[in-house]
PDB file of C-alpha atoms in Angstrom:
ATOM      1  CA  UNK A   1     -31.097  22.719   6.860  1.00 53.00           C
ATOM      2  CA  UNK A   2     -29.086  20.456   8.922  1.00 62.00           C
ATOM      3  CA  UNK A   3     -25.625  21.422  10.003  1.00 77.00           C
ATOM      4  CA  UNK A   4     -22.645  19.094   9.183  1.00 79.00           C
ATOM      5  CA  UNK A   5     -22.377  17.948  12.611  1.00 80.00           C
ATOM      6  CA  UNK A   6     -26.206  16.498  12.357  1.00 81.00           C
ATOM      7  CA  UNK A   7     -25.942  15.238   9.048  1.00 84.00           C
ATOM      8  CA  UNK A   8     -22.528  13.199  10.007  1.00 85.00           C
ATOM      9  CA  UNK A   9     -24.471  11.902  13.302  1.00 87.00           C
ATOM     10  CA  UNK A  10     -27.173  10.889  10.701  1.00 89.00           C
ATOM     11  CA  UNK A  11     -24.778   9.408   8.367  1.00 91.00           C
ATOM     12  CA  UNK A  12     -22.768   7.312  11.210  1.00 91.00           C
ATOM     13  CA  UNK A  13     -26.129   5.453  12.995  1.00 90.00           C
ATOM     14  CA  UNK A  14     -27.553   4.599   8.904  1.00 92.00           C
ATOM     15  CA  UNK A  15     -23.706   2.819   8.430  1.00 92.00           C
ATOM     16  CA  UNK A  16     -23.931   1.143  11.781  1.00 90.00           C
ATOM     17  CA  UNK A  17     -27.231  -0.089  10.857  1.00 90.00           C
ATOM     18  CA  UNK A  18     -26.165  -1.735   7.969  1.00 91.00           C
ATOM     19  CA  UNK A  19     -23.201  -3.235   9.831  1.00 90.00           C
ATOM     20  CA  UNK A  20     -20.363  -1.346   8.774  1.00 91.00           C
ATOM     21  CA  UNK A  21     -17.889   0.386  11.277  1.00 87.00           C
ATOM     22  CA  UNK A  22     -16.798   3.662  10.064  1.00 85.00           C
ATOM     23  CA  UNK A  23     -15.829   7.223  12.038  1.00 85.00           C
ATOM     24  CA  UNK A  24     -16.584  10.462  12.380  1.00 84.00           C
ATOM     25  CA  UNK A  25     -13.104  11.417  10.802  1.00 89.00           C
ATOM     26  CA  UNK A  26     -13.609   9.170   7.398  1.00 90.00           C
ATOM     27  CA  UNK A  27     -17.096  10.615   6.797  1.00 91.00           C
ATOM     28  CA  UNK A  28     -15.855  14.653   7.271  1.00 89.00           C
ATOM     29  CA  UNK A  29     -13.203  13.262   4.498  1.00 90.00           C
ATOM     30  CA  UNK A  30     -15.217  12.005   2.233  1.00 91.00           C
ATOM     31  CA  UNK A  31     -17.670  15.788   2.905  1.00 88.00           C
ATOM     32  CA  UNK A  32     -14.569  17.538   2.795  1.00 88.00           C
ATOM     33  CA  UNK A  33     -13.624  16.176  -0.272  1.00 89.00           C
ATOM     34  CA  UNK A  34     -16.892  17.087  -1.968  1.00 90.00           C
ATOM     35  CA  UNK A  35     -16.641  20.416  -0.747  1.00 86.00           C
ATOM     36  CA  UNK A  36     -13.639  20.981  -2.207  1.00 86.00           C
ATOM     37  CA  UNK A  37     -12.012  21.798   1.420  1.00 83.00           C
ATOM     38  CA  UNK A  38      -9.143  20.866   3.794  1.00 85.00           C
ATOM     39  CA  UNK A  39     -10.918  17.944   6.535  1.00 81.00           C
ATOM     40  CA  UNK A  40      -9.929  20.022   9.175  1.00 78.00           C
ATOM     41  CA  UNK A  41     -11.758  23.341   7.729  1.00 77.00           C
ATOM     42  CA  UNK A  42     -15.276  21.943   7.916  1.00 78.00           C
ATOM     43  CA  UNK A  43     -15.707  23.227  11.078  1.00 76.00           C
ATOM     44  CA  UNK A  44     -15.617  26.695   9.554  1.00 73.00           C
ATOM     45  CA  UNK A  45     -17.888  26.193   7.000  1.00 74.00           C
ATOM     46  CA  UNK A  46     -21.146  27.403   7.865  1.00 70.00           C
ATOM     47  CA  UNK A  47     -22.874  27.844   4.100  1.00 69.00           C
ATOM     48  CA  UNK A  48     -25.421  25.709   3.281  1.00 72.00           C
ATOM     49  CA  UNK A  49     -24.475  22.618   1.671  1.00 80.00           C
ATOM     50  CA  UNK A  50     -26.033  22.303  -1.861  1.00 83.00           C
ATOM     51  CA  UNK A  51     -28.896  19.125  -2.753  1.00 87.00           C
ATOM     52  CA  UNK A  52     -26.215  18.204  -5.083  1.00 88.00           C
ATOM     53  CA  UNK A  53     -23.605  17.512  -2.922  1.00 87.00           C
ATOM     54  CA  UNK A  54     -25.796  16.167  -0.829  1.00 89.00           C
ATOM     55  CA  UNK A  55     -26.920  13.536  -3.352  1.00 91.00           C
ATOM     56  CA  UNK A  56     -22.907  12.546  -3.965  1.00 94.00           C
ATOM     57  CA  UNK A  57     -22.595  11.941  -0.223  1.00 92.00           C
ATOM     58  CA  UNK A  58     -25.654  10.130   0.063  1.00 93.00           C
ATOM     59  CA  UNK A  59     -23.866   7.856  -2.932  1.00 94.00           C
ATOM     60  CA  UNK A  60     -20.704   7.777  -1.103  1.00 94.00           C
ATOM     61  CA  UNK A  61     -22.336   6.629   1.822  1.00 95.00           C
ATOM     62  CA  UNK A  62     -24.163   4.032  -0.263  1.00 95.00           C
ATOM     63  CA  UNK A  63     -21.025   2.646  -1.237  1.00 95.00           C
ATOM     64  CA  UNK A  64     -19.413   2.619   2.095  1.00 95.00           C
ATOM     65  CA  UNK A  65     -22.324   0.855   3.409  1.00 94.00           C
ATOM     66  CA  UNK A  66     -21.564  -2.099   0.680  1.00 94.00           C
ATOM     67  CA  UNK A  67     -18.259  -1.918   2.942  1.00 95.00           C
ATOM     68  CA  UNK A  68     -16.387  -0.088   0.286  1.00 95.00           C
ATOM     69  CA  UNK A  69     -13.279   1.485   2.336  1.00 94.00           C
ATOM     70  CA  UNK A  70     -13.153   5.373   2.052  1.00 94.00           C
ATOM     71  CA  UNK A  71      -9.962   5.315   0.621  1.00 95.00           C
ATOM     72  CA  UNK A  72     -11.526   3.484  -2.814  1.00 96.00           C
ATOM     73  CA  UNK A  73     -14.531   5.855  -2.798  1.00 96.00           C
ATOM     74  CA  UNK A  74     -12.666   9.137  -2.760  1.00 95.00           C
ATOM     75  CA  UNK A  75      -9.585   7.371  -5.276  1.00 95.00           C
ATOM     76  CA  UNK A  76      -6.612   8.104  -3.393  1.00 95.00           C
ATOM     77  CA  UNK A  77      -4.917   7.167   0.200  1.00 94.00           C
ATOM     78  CA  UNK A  78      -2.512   9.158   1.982  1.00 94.00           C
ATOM     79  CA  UNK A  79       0.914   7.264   2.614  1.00 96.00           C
ATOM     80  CA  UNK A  80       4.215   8.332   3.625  1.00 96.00           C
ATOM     81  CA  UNK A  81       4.164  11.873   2.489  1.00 95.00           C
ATOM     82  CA  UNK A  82       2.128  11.688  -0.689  1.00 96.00           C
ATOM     83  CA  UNK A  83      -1.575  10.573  -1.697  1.00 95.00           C
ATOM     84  CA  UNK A  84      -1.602   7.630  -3.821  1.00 97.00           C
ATOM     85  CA  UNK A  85      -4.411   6.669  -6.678  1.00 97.00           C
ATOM     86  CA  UNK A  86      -5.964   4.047  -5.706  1.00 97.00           C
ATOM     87  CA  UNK A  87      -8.842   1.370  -7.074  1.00 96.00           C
ATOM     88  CA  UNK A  88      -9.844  -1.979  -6.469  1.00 94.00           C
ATOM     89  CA  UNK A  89      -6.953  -3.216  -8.846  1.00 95.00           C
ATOM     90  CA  UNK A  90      -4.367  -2.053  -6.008  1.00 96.00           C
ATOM     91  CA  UNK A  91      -4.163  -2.842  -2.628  1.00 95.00           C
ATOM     92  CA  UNK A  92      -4.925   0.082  -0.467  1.00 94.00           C
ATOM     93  CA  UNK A  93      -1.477   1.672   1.020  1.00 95.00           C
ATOM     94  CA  UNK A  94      -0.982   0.530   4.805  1.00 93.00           C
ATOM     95  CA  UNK A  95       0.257   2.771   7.348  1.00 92.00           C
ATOM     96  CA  UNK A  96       2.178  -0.482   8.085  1.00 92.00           C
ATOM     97  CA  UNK A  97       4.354  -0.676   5.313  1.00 95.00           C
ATOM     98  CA  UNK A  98       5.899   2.646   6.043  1.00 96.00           C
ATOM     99  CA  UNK A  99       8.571   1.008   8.056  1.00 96.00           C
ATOM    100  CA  UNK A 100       9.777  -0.510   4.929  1.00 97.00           C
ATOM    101  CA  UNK A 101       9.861   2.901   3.097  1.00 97.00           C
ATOM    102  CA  UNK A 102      11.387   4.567   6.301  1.00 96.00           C
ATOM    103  CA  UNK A 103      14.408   1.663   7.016  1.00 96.00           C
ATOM    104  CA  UNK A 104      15.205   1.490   2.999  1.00 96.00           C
ATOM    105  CA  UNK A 105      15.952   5.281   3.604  1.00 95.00           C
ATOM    106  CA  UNK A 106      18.105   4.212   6.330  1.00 93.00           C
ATOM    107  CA  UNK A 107      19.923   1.670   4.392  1.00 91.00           C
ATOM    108  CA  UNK A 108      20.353   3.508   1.836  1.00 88.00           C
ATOM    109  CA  UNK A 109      23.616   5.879   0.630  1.00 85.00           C
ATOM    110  CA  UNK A 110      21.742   8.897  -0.321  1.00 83.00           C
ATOM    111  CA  UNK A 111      25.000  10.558  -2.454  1.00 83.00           C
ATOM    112  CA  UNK A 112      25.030   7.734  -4.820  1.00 86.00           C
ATOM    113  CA  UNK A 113      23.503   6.737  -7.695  1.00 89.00           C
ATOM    114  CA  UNK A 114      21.004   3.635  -6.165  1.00 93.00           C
ATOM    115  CA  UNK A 115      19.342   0.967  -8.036  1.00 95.00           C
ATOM    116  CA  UNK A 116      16.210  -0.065  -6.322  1.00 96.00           C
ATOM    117  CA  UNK A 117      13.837  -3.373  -7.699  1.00 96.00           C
ATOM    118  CA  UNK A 118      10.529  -3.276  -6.488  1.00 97.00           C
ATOM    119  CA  UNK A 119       8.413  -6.771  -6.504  1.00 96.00           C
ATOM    120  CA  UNK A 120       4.497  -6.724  -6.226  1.00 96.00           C
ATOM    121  CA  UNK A 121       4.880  -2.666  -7.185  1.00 97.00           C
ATOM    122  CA  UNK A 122       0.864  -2.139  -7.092  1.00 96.00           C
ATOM    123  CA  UNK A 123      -0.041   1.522  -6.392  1.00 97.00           C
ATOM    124  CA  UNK A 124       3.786   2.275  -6.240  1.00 97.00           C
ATOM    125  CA  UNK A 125       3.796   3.554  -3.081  1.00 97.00           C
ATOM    126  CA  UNK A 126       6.720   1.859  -2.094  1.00 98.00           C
ATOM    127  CA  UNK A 127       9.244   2.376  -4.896  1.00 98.00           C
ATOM    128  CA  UNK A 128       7.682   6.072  -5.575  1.00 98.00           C
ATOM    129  CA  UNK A 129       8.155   7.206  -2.207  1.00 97.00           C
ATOM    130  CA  UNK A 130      11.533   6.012  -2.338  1.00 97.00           C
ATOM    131  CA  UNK A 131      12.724   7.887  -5.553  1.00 97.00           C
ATOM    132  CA  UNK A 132      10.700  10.838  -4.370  1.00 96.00           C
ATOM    133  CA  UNK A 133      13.431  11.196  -1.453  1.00 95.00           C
ATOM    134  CA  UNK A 134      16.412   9.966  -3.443  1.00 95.00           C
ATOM    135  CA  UNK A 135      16.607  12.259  -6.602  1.00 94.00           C
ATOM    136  CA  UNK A 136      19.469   9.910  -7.729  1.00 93.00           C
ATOM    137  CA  UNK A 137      18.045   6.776  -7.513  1.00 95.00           C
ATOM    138  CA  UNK A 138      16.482   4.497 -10.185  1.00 95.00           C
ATOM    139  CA  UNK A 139      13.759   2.213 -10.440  1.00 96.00           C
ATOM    140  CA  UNK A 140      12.781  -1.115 -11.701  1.00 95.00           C
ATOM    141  CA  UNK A 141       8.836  -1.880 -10.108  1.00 96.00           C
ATOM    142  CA  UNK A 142       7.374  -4.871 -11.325  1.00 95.00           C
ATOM    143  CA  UNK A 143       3.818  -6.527 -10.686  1.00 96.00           C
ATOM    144  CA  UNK A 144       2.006  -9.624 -12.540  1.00 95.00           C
ATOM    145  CA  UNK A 145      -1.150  -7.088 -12.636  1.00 96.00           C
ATOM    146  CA  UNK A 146      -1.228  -4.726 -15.696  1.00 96.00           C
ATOM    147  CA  UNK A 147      -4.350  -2.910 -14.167  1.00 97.00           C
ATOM    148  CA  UNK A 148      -2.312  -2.591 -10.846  1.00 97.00           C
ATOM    149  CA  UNK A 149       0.758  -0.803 -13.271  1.00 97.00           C
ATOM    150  CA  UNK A 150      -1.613   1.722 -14.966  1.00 97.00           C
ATOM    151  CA  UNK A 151      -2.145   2.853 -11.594  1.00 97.00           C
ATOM    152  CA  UNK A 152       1.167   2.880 -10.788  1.00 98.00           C
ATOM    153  CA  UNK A 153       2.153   4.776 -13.730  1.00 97.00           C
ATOM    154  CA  UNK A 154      -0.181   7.327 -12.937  1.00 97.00           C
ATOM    155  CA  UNK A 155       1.258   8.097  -9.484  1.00 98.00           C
ATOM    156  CA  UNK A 156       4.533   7.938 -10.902  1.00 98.00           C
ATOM    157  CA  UNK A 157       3.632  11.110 -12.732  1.00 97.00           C
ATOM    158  CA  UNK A 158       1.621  12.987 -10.622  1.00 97.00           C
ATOM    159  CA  UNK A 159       4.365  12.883  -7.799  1.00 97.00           C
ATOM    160  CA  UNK A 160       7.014  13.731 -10.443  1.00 96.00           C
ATOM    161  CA  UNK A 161       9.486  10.865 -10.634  1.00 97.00           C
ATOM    162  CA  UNK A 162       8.231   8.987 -14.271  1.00 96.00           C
ATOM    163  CA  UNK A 163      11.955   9.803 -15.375  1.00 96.00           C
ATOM    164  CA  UNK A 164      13.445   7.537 -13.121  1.00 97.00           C
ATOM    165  CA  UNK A 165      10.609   4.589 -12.884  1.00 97.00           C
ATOM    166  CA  UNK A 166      10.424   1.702 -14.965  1.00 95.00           C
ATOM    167  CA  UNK A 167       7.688  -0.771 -14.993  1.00 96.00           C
ATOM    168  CA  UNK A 168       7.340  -4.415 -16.301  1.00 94.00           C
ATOM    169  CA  UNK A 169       4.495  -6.840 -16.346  1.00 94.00           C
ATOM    170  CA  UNK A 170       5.818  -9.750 -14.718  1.00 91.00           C
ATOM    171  CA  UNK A 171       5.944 -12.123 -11.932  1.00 89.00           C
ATOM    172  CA  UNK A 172       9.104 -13.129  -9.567  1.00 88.00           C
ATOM    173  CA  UNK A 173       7.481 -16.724 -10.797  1.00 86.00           C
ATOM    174  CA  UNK A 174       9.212 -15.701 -14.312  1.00 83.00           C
ATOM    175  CA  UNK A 175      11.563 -17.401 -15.688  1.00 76.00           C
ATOM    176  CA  UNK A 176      13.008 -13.754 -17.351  1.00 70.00           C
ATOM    177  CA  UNK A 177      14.817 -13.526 -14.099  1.00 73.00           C
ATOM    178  CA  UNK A 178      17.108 -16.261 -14.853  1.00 67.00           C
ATOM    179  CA  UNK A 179      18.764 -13.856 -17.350  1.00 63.00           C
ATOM    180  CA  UNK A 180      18.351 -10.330 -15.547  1.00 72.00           C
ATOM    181  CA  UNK A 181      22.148  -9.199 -15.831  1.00 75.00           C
ATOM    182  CA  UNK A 182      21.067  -5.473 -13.784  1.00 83.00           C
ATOM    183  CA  UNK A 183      22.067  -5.588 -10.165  1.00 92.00           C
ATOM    184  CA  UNK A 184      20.584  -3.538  -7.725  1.00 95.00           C
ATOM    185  CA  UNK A 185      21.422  -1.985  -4.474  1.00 95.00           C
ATOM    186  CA  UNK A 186      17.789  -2.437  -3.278  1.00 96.00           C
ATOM    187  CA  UNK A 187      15.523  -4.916  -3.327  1.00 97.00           C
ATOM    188  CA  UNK A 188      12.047  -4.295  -1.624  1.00 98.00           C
ATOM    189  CA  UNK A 189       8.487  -5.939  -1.562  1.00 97.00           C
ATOM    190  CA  UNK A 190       5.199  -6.336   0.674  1.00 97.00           C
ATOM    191  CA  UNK A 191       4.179  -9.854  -0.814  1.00 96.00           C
ATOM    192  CA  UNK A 192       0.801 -11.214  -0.647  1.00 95.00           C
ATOM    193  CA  UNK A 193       1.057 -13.214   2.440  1.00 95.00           C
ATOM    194  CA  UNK A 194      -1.832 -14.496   4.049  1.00 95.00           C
ATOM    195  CA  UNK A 195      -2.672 -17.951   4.257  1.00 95.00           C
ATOM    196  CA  UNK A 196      -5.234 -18.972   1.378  1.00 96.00           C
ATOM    197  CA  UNK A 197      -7.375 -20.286   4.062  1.00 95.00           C
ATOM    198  CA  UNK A 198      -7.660 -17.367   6.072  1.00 94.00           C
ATOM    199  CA  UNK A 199      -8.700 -15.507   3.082  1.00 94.00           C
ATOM    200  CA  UNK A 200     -12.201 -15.720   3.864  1.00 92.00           C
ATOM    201  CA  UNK A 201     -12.103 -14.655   7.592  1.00 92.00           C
ATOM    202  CA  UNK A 202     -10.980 -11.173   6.374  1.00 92.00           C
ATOM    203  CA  UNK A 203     -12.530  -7.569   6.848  1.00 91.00           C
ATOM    204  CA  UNK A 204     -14.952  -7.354   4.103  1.00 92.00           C
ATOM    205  CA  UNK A 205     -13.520  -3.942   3.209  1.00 92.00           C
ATOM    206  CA  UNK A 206     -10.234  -5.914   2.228  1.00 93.00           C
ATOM    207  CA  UNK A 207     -11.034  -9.234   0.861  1.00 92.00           C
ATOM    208  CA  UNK A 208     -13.749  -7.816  -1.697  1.00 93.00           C
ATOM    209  CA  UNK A 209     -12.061  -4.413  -3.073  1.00 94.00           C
ATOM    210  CA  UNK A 210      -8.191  -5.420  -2.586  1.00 94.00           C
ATOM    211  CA  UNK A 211      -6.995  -7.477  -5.349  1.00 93.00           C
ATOM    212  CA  UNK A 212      -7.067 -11.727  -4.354  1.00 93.00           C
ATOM    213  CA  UNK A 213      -2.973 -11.706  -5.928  1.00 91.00           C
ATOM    214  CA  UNK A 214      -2.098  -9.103  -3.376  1.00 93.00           C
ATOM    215  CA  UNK A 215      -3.233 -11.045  -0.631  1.00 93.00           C
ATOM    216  CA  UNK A 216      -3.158 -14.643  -1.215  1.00 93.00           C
ATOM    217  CA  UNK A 217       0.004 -15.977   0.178  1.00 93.00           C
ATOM    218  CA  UNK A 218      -0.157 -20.091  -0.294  1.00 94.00           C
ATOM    219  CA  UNK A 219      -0.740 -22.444   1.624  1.00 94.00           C
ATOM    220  CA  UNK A 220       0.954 -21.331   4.427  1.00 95.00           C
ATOM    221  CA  UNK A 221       1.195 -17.483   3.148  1.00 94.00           C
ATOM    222  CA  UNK A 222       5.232 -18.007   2.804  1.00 96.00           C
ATOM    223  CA  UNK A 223       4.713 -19.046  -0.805  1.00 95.00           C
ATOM    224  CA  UNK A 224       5.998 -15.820  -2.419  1.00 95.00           C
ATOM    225  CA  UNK A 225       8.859 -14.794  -0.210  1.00 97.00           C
ATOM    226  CA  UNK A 226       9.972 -18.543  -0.890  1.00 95.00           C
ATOM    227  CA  UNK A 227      10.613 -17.596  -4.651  1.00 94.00           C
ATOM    228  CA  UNK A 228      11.548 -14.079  -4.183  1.00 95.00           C
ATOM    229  CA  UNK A 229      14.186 -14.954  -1.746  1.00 96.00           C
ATOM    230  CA  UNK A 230      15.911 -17.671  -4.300  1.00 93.00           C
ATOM    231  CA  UNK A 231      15.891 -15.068  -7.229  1.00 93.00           C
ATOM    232  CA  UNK A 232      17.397 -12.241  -5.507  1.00 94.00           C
ATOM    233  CA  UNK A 233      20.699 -13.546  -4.396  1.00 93.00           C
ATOM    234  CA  UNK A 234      21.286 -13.302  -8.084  1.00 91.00           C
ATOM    235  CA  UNK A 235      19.623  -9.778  -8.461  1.00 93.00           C
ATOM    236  CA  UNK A 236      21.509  -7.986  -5.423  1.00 94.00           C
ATOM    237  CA  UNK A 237      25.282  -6.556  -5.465  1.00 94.00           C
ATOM    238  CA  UNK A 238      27.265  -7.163  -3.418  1.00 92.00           C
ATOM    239  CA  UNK A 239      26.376  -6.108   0.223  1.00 91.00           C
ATOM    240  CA  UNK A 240      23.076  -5.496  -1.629  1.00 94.00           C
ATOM    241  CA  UNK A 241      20.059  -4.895   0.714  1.00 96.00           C
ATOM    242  CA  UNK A 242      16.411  -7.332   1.065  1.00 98.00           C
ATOM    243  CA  UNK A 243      13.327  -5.864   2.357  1.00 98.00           C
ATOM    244  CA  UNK A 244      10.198  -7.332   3.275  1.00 98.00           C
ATOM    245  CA  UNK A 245       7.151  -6.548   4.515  1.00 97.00           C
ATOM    246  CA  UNK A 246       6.019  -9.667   7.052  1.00 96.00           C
ATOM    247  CA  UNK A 247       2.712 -11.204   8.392  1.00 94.00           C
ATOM    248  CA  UNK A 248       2.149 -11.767  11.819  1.00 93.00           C
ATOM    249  CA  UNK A 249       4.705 -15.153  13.359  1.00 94.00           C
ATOM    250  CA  UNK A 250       5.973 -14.723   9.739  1.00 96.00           C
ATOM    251  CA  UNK A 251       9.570 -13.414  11.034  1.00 96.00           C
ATOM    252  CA  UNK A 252      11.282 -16.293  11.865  1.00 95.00           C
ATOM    253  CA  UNK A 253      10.151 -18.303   8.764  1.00 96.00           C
ATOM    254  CA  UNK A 254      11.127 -15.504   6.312  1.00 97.00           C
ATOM    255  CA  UNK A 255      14.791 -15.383   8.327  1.00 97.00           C
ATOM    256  CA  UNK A 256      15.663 -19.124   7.977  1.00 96.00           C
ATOM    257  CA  UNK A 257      14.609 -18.971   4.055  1.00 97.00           C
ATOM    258  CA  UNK A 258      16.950 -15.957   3.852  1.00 96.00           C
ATOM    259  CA  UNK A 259      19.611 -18.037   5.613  1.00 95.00           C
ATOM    260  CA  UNK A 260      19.090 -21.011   3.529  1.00 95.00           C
ATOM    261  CA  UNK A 261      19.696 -18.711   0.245  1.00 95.00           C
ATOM    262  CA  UNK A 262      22.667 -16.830   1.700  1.00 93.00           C
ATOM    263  CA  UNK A 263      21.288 -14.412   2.931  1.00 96.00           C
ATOM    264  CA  UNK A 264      21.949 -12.983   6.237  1.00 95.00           C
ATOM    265  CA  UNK A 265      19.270 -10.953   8.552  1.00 95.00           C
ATOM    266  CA  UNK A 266      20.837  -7.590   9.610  1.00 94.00           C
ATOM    267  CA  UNK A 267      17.451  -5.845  11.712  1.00 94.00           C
ATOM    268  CA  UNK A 268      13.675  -7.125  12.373  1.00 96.00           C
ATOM    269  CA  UNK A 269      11.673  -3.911  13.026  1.00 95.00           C
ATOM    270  CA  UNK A 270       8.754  -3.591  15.141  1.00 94.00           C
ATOM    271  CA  UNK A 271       5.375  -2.128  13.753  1.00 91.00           C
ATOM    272  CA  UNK A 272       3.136   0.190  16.211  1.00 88.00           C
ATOM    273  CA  UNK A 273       1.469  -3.360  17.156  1.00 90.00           C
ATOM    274  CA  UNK A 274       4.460  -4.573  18.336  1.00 93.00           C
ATOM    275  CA  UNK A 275       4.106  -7.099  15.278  1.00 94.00           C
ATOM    276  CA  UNK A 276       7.935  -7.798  13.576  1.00 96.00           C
ATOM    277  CA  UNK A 277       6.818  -6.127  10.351  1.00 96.00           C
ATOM    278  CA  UNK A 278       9.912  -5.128   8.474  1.00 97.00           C
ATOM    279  CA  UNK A 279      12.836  -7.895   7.991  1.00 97.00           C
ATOM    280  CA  UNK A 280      16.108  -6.608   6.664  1.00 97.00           C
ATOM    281  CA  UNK A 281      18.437  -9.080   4.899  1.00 97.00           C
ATOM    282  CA  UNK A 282      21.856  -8.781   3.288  1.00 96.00           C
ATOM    283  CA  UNK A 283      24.274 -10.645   1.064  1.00 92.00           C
TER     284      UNK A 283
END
């Protein structure tokens, strides 16, 4: 009987093989998970491993050689301080889009009772892990995706804030908001962004199992924050906070629409790639 170590080293050369890169870490998840163990425990675990489980790896490691990512084979991804549901109706959580989750917190009057709107609310990793650290905050996620909201409703549950989430099948492209009368505190979104021609020149792992309306940003992938910045000066209060999520050389762009709505840019945060990820505008 192979040990894990052999049957991981196995594992690794087949997926290289077939051209897909993948690590020593995601393939001990996706064991671990069969095995019903923390990751980091595998080391200790010296019984044999069953010709069933076996078989369910071997599948898993079908499907990651069809460039699947790991996070869509096991069903969740980790972000912030929860695991998310996921499927290929959601885009897969970013270690990215923390900031946004981390400077809303910042922005944020903890004491008070917050409204927060959520636009493109997907998996609801966003807006949940928001109301998961503000027990007195409300929220409003919406997404043009019903598939994406099931999932969203789900998580909502299982991390324990259903109570205080609301979710509506729409676009920002709606007319509806025209006659929205709730303000909020918070507004917040990671739009689709990328330019439609740079679609195809994606990771396989991303433009087959994330959704095309997560990604797909226009012409010139400014397309959405265009019409989310023109609703929202008439969704915020007062002194009312914008968050976005930005593509690379997107900054700038995203500033000057924010300007041109009346909408002032207060901070520009950095991601760990030194890429201006997170822009923070306020009316």
């Amino acid at each position: 009987m192979q040990n894990i170590q052999e049957i991981i080293k196995e594992k690794l050369r087949y997926l290289e093989d077939k051209g897909v890169k993948s690590s020593n870490f995601e393939l001990k998840l996706m064991l671990a998970n069969l095995l019903n163990i923390e990751v980091g425990n595998l080391r200790f675990f010296h019984d044999n491993i069953s010709q069933d489980t076996l078989n369910k790896f071997n599948e898993m490691i079908e499907q990651r050689a069809s460039f699947c990512p790991v996070d869509k084979i096991l069903g969740y991804k980790g972000f912030y301080k929860h695991d998310f549901i996921v499927n290929q109706d959601v885009l897969s959580p970013r270690s990215d889009t923390e900031i946004l989750v981390e400077q809303a917190l910042k922005n944020i009057d903890r004491t008070t009772n917050t409204n927060i709107l959520e636009f493109g609310v997907g998996s609801g990793c966003i807006i949940i892990s928001l109301l998961s650290d503000l027990p007195l905050a409300q929220g409003l996620g919406v997404d043009i995706s019903p598939k994406a909201l099931t999932i969203c409703k789900k998580n909502a549950k299982k991390i324990g804030v259903s109570d205080r989430l609301e979710l509506k099948n729409i676009s920002w492209f709606d007319d509806l908001w025209q006659t929205q009368d709730k303000l909020f505190d918070l507004i917040i979104s990671n739009p689709p962004y990328i330019p439609t021609q740079d679609i195809n020149s994606l990771d396989k792992e991303v433009k087959i199992f994330d959704p095309i309306l997560a990604l797909d940003g226009g012409s010139d992938g400014l397309r959405d924050y265009r019409q989310i910045i023109e609703i929202v000066p008439s969704l915020l209060k007062n002194s009312g906070i914008l968050i976005l999520e930005a593509g690379i050389d997107q900054a700038s762009d995203i500033i000057k629409i924010g300007n041109n709505n009346g909408l002032k840019a207060i901070d520009v945060v950095k991601d760990l790639n030194n890429i201006e990820r997170c822009i923070i505008l306020k009316k």
